mmCIF file of C-alpha atoms in Angstrom:
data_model
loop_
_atom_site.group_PDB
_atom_site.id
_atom_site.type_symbol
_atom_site.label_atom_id
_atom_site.label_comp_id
_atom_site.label_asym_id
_atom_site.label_seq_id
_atom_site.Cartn_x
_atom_site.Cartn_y
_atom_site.Cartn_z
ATOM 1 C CA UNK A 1013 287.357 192.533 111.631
ATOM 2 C CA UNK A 1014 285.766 194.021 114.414
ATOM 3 C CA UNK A 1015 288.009 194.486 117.632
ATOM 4 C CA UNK A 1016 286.456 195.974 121.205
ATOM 5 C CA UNK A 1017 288.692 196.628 123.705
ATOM 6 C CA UNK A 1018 287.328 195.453 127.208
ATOM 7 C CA UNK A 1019 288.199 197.448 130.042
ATOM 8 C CA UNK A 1020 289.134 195.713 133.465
ATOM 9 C CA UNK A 1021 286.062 194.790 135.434
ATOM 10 C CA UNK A 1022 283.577 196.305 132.563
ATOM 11 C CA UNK A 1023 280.295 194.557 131.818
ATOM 12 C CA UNK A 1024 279.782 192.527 129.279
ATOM 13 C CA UNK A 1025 276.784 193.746 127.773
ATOM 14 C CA UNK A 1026 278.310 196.827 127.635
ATOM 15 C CA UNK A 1027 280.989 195.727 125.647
ATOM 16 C CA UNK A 1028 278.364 194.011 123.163
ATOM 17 C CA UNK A 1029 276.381 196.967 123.005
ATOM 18 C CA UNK A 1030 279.678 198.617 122.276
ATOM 19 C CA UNK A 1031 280.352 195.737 119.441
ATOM 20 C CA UNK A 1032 276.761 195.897 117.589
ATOM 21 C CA UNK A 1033 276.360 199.562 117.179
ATOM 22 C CA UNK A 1034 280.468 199.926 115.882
ATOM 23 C CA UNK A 1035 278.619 196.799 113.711
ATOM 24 C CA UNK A 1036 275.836 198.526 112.624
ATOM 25 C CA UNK A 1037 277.832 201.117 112.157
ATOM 26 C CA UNK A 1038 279.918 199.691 109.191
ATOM 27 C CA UNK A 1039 277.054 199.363 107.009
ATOM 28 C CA UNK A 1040 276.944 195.194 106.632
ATOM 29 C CA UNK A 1041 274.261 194.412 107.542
ATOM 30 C CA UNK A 1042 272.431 196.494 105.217
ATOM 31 C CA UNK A 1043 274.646 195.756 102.440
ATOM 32 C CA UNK A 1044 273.946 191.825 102.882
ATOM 33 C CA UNK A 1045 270.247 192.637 103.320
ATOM 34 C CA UNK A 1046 269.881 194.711 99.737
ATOM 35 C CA UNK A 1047 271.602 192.182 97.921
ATOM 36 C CA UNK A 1048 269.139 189.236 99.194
ATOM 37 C CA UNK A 1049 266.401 190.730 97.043
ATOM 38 C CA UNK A 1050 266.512 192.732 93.822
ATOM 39 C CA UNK A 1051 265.026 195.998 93.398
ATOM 40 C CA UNK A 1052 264.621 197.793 89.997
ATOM 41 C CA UNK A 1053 266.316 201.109 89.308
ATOM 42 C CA UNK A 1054 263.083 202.742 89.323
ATOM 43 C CA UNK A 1055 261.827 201.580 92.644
ATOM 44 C CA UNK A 1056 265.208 202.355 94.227
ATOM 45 C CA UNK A 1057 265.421 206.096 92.156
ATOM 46 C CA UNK A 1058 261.657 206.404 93.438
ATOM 47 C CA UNK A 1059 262.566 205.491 97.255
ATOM 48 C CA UNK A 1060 265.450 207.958 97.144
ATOM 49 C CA UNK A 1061 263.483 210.795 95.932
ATOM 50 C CA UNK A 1062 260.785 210.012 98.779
ATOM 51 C CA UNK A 1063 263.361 210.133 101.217
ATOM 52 C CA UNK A 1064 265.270 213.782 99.550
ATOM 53 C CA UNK A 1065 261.542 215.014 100.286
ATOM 54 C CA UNK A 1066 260.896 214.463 103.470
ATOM 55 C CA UNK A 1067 264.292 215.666 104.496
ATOM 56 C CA UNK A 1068 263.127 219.092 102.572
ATOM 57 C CA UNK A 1069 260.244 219.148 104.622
ATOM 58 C CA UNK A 1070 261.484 218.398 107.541
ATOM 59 C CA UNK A 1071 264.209 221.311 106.616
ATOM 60 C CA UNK A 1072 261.508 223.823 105.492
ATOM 61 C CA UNK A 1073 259.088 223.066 108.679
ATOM 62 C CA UNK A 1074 262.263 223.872 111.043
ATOM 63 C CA UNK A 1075 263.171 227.267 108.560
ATOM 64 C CA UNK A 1076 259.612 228.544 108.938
#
């Protein structure tokens, strides 16, 4: 469980703001969201590579 302390006389949309990015933060959502739909091995092996090579390029591009 999530707590947020709220500080006297702070805003509360502040204090959500505060509350969905320590959320997002935790990794749920996503978690809930990849096990609505299946995904073969492949396609998730294949999106993990795609993502290991932009990160090279993006690596490479700022070593140059």
């Amino acid at each position: 469980m999530l707590v947020i302390p709220i500080k006297a006389g702070e805003n509360i949309d502040r204090a959500l703001k505060r509350y969905k990015r320590k959320f997002d933060r935790t990794g749920r959502k996503r978690a809930l969201q990849s096990r609505k739909q299946f995904l073969k091995p492949s396609v998730e092996r294949r999106a993990q590579i795609q993502k290991a090579q932009y990160i090279q390029t993006l690596r490479d591009a700022e070593n140059i």
